[in-house]
Short mmCIF file of C-alpha atoms in Angstrom, two decimals:
data_model
loop_
_atom_site.label_atom_id
_atom_site.label_comp_id
_atom_site.label_asym_id
_atom_site.label_seq_id
_atom_site.Cartn_x
_atom_site.Cartn_y
_atom_site.Cartn_z
CA PRO A 5 5.37 34.35 -18.77
CA ASN A 6 2.61 32.19 -20.33
CA ILE A 7 3.82 29.08 -18.48
CA ARG A 8 3.95 30.97 -15.21
CA ARG A 9 0.37 32.19 -15.73
CA HIS A 10 -0.76 28.57 -16.24
CA LEU A 11 1.18 27.46 -13.16
CA GLU A 12 -0.66 30.09 -11.14
CA SER A 13 -4.05 29.16 -12.61
CA ASN A 14 -6.85 27.89 -10.38
CA ASN A 15 -7.72 25.25 -12.96
CA PRO A 16 -5.91 21.96 -12.11
CA ARG A 17 -5.95 20.91 -15.78
CA ASP A 18 -4.10 24.12 -16.81
CA VAL A 19 -1.58 23.56 -14.03
CA LYS A 20 -1.04 19.96 -15.10
CA GLN A 21 -0.49 21.06 -18.71
CA ALA A 22 2.02 23.68 -17.58
CA VAL A 23 4.09 21.31 -15.45
CA SER A 24 3.92 18.69 -18.21
CA LEU A 25 5.30 21.23 -20.67
CA ILE A 26 8.11 22.13 -18.28
CA ARG A 27 8.94 18.45 -17.80
CA GLU A 28 9.04 17.94 -21.59
CA ARG A 29 11.52 20.80 -21.91
CA ILE A 30 13.52 19.99 -18.81
CA GLU A 31 16.82 19.99 -20.70
CA ILE A 32 16.91 23.76 -20.08
CA VAL A 33 18.15 22.98 -16.58
CA HIS A 34 21.37 21.68 -18.15
CA THR A 35 22.12 25.01 -19.81
CA LEU A 36 23.28 28.42 -18.69
CA GLU A 37 19.61 29.43 -18.41
CA PHE A 38 19.12 27.24 -15.31
CA SER A 39 19.54 30.22 -12.98
CA ASP A 40 16.80 32.14 -14.85
CA PHE A 41 14.61 29.04 -14.74
CA LEU A 42 15.03 28.85 -10.96
CA LYS A 43 14.40 32.56 -10.52
CA PHE A 44 11.15 32.61 -12.50
CA LEU A 45 9.68 29.13 -12.17
CA LEU A 46 10.92 27.65 -8.91
CA PRO A 47 8.79 29.91 -6.65
CA PRO A 48 5.47 29.06 -8.37
CA LEU A 49 6.42 25.35 -8.55
CA LEU A 50 7.25 25.28 -4.85
CA ASP A 51 4.04 27.15 -4.04
CA LEU A 52 2.09 24.71 -6.16
CA VAL A 53 3.24 21.68 -4.20
CA ARG A 54 3.48 23.37 -0.82
CA ARG A 55 0.19 25.26 -0.75
CA ARG A 56 -2.01 25.33 -3.83
CA LEU A 57 -2.38 21.65 -4.68
CA PRO A 58 -2.97 19.76 -1.43
CA PRO A 59 -1.97 16.09 -1.22
CA ARG A 60 -4.51 13.65 -2.61
CA MET A 61 -4.64 9.89 -2.29
CA TYR A 62 -6.39 9.52 -5.65
CA ASP A 63 -4.81 10.22 -9.01
CA GLY A 64 -6.67 13.25 -10.40
CA ASP A 65 -5.23 16.27 -12.23
CA GLU A 66 -4.11 17.90 -8.96
CA ASN A 67 -2.16 14.88 -7.78
CA GLN A 68 -0.66 14.30 -11.22
CA ALA A 69 0.49 17.93 -11.31
CA ARG A 70 2.10 17.47 -7.88
CA ARG A 71 3.91 14.34 -9.04
CA ILE A 72 5.14 16.00 -12.23
CA ALA A 73 6.43 18.99 -10.24
CA LEU A 74 8.32 16.56 -7.97
CA GLU A 75 9.78 14.85 -11.05
CA ILE A 76 10.94 18.24 -12.31
CA PHE A 77 12.65 18.96 -8.98
CA SER A 78 14.37 15.58 -9.03
CA ARG A 79 15.81 16.30 -12.49
CA PHE A 80 17.55 19.48 -11.39
CA PRO A 81 21.30 19.19 -11.75
CA ALA A 82 22.98 19.32 -8.36
CA ASN A 83 25.35 22.20 -8.99
CA GLU A 84 26.27 25.60 -7.58
CA VAL A 85 23.29 27.25 -9.27
CA LEU A 86 20.92 25.03 -7.26
CA LYS A 87 22.76 25.49 -3.96
CA PRO A 88 20.68 28.47 -2.70
CA SER A 89 17.49 26.45 -3.25
CA VAL A 90 18.62 23.25 -1.49
CA THR A 91 17.00 24.07 1.87
CA SER A 92 13.64 24.90 0.26
CA LEU A 93 13.70 21.73 -1.81
CA LEU A 94 14.66 19.53 1.15
CA GLN A 95 11.95 21.04 3.36
CA LEU A 96 9.37 20.53 0.62
CA ALA A 97 10.50 16.93 0.12
CA LEU A 98 10.07 16.22 3.83
CA GLU A 99 6.56 17.67 3.77
CA VAL A 100 5.70 15.43 0.83
CA VAL A 101 7.15 12.33 2.52
CA GLN A 102 5.00 13.01 5.58
CA ASN A 103 1.74 13.91 3.86
CA ASP A 104 1.48 12.47 0.36
CA ASN A 105 0.71 9.14 -1.21
CA GLU A 106 3.39 6.54 -1.80
CA ASP A 107 4.29 7.57 -5.38
CA ASN A 108 4.83 11.20 -4.46
CA ALA A 109 6.70 10.25 -1.29
CA MET A 110 9.07 8.07 -3.33
CA ALA A 111 9.78 10.95 -5.71
CA ALA A 112 10.44 13.20 -2.71
CA LEU A 113 12.78 10.64 -1.13
CA ARG A 114 14.79 10.52 -4.37
CA MET A 115 15.11 14.30 -4.11
CA VAL A 116 16.31 14.06 -0.51
CA PHE A 117 18.91 11.41 -1.31
CA ASP A 118 20.20 13.15 -4.45
CA LEU A 119 20.43 16.57 -2.81
CA HIS A 120 22.06 15.21 0.31
CA LYS A 121 24.55 13.15 -1.70
CA THR A 122 25.76 16.27 -3.50
CA PHE A 123 25.39 18.90 -0.77
CA ARG A 124 26.03 16.84 2.40
CA ASN A 125 29.00 19.00 3.42
CA GLN A 126 27.09 22.23 2.91
CA PRO A 127 25.31 23.91 5.83
CA GLU A 128 22.18 24.17 3.65
CA ALA A 129 21.81 20.39 3.59
CA GLN A 130 23.11 19.67 7.10
CA THR A 131 20.31 21.63 8.75
CA GLU A 132 17.76 19.27 7.19
CA VAL A 133 19.39 15.99 8.30
CA GLN A 134 17.83 15.91 11.77
CA PRO A 135 14.30 16.73 10.56
CA PHE A 136 14.64 13.92 8.00
CA LEU A 137 15.79 11.48 10.67
CA ASP A 138 12.88 12.58 12.87
CA VAL A 139 10.43 11.81 10.05
CA VAL A 140 11.93 8.35 9.52
CA TYR A 141 11.93 7.68 13.27
CA ASN A 142 8.26 8.71 13.59
CA MET A 143 7.32 6.48 10.66
CA TYR A 144 8.97 3.47 12.29
CA GLN A 145 7.39 4.30 15.64
CA GLY A 146 3.96 3.74 14.13
CA MET A 147 4.97 0.75 12.03
CA HIS A 148 3.68 -1.83 14.53
CA VAL A 149 0.14 -0.46 14.12
CA VAL A 150 0.38 -0.77 10.33
CA VAL A 151 1.74 -4.32 10.58
CA GLU A 152 -0.99 -5.33 13.02
CA ASP A 153 -3.69 -3.90 10.78
CA ALA A 154 -2.27 -5.53 7.67
CA PHE A 155 -1.77 -8.96 9.24
CA ARG A 156 -4.58 -9.00 11.81
CA ASP A 157 -6.14 -12.16 10.37
CA LEU A 158 -2.82 -13.97 10.41
CA LEU A 159 -1.95 -12.89 13.94
CA GLN A 160 -5.21 -14.09 15.53
CA PRO A 161 -5.69 -17.80 16.10
CA PRO A 162 -8.36 -19.22 13.82
CA ASP A 163 -11.85 -19.81 15.17
CA PRO A 164 -12.26 -23.64 15.26
CA ALA A 165 -15.98 -23.50 14.39
CA ARG A 166 -15.26 -21.32 11.35
CA VAL A 167 -12.44 -23.59 10.19
CA LEU A 168 -14.71 -26.64 10.52
CA GLN A 169 -17.47 -24.89 8.59
CA GLN A 170 -15.06 -23.91 5.78
CA HIS A 171 -13.75 -27.49 5.64
CA GLU A 172 -17.27 -28.87 5.38
CA VAL A 173 -18.18 -26.46 2.58
CA SER A 174 -15.00 -27.15 0.62
CA SER A 175 -15.29 -30.95 1.01
CA GLN A 176 -18.97 -31.19 -0.04
CA PRO A 177 -18.24 -31.33 -3.79
CA GLN A 178 -15.70 -34.09 -3.19
CA LEU A 179 -18.23 -36.12 -1.14
CA GLN A 180 -20.90 -35.68 -3.80
CA GLN A 181 -18.47 -36.79 -6.50
CA GLN A 182 -17.48 -39.89 -4.47
CA GLN A 183 -21.13 -40.79 -3.86
CA GLN A 184 -21.92 -40.51 -7.56
CA GLN A 185 -19.02 -42.83 -8.44
CA GLN A 186 -20.16 -45.59 -6.08
CA PRO A 187 -22.40 -48.29 -7.69
#
């Protein structure tokens, strides 16, 4: 109950401490108490990532709590106890891939791959295949813009005047050194 209260706190530091404590004691998911864990802690953890702690591009307490929650999800054993939660976890992972920073998206992708590997023949996982493929497709659709932005300087031919100016500046020390060496 105390952990759940901290998970539902409005203070990001309390939330981070709570998810850190859960992560430290994650071995409970490999016991018979995993179903109780899911019943009592999965809803607030899902709510935390889905609604209460919005994605951030910087690494403050809120983003660290999100990442730790995603690590917790990725450590769940893929077994029959988890099966009823697969759809919720896959949907959450897709939201994270679409909206979060790279570190969180990578943790979410690990979740997607692990869950799909285990539950690929289950209807729970099959319903999320097309949305995942749509996300990947949309990411690649916009890839040319990212590449152009990243390599803009390399894609444009150099300005001859600027190149000449840079050459003159970089060769001045060499000319001065040569002039000093001449008798």
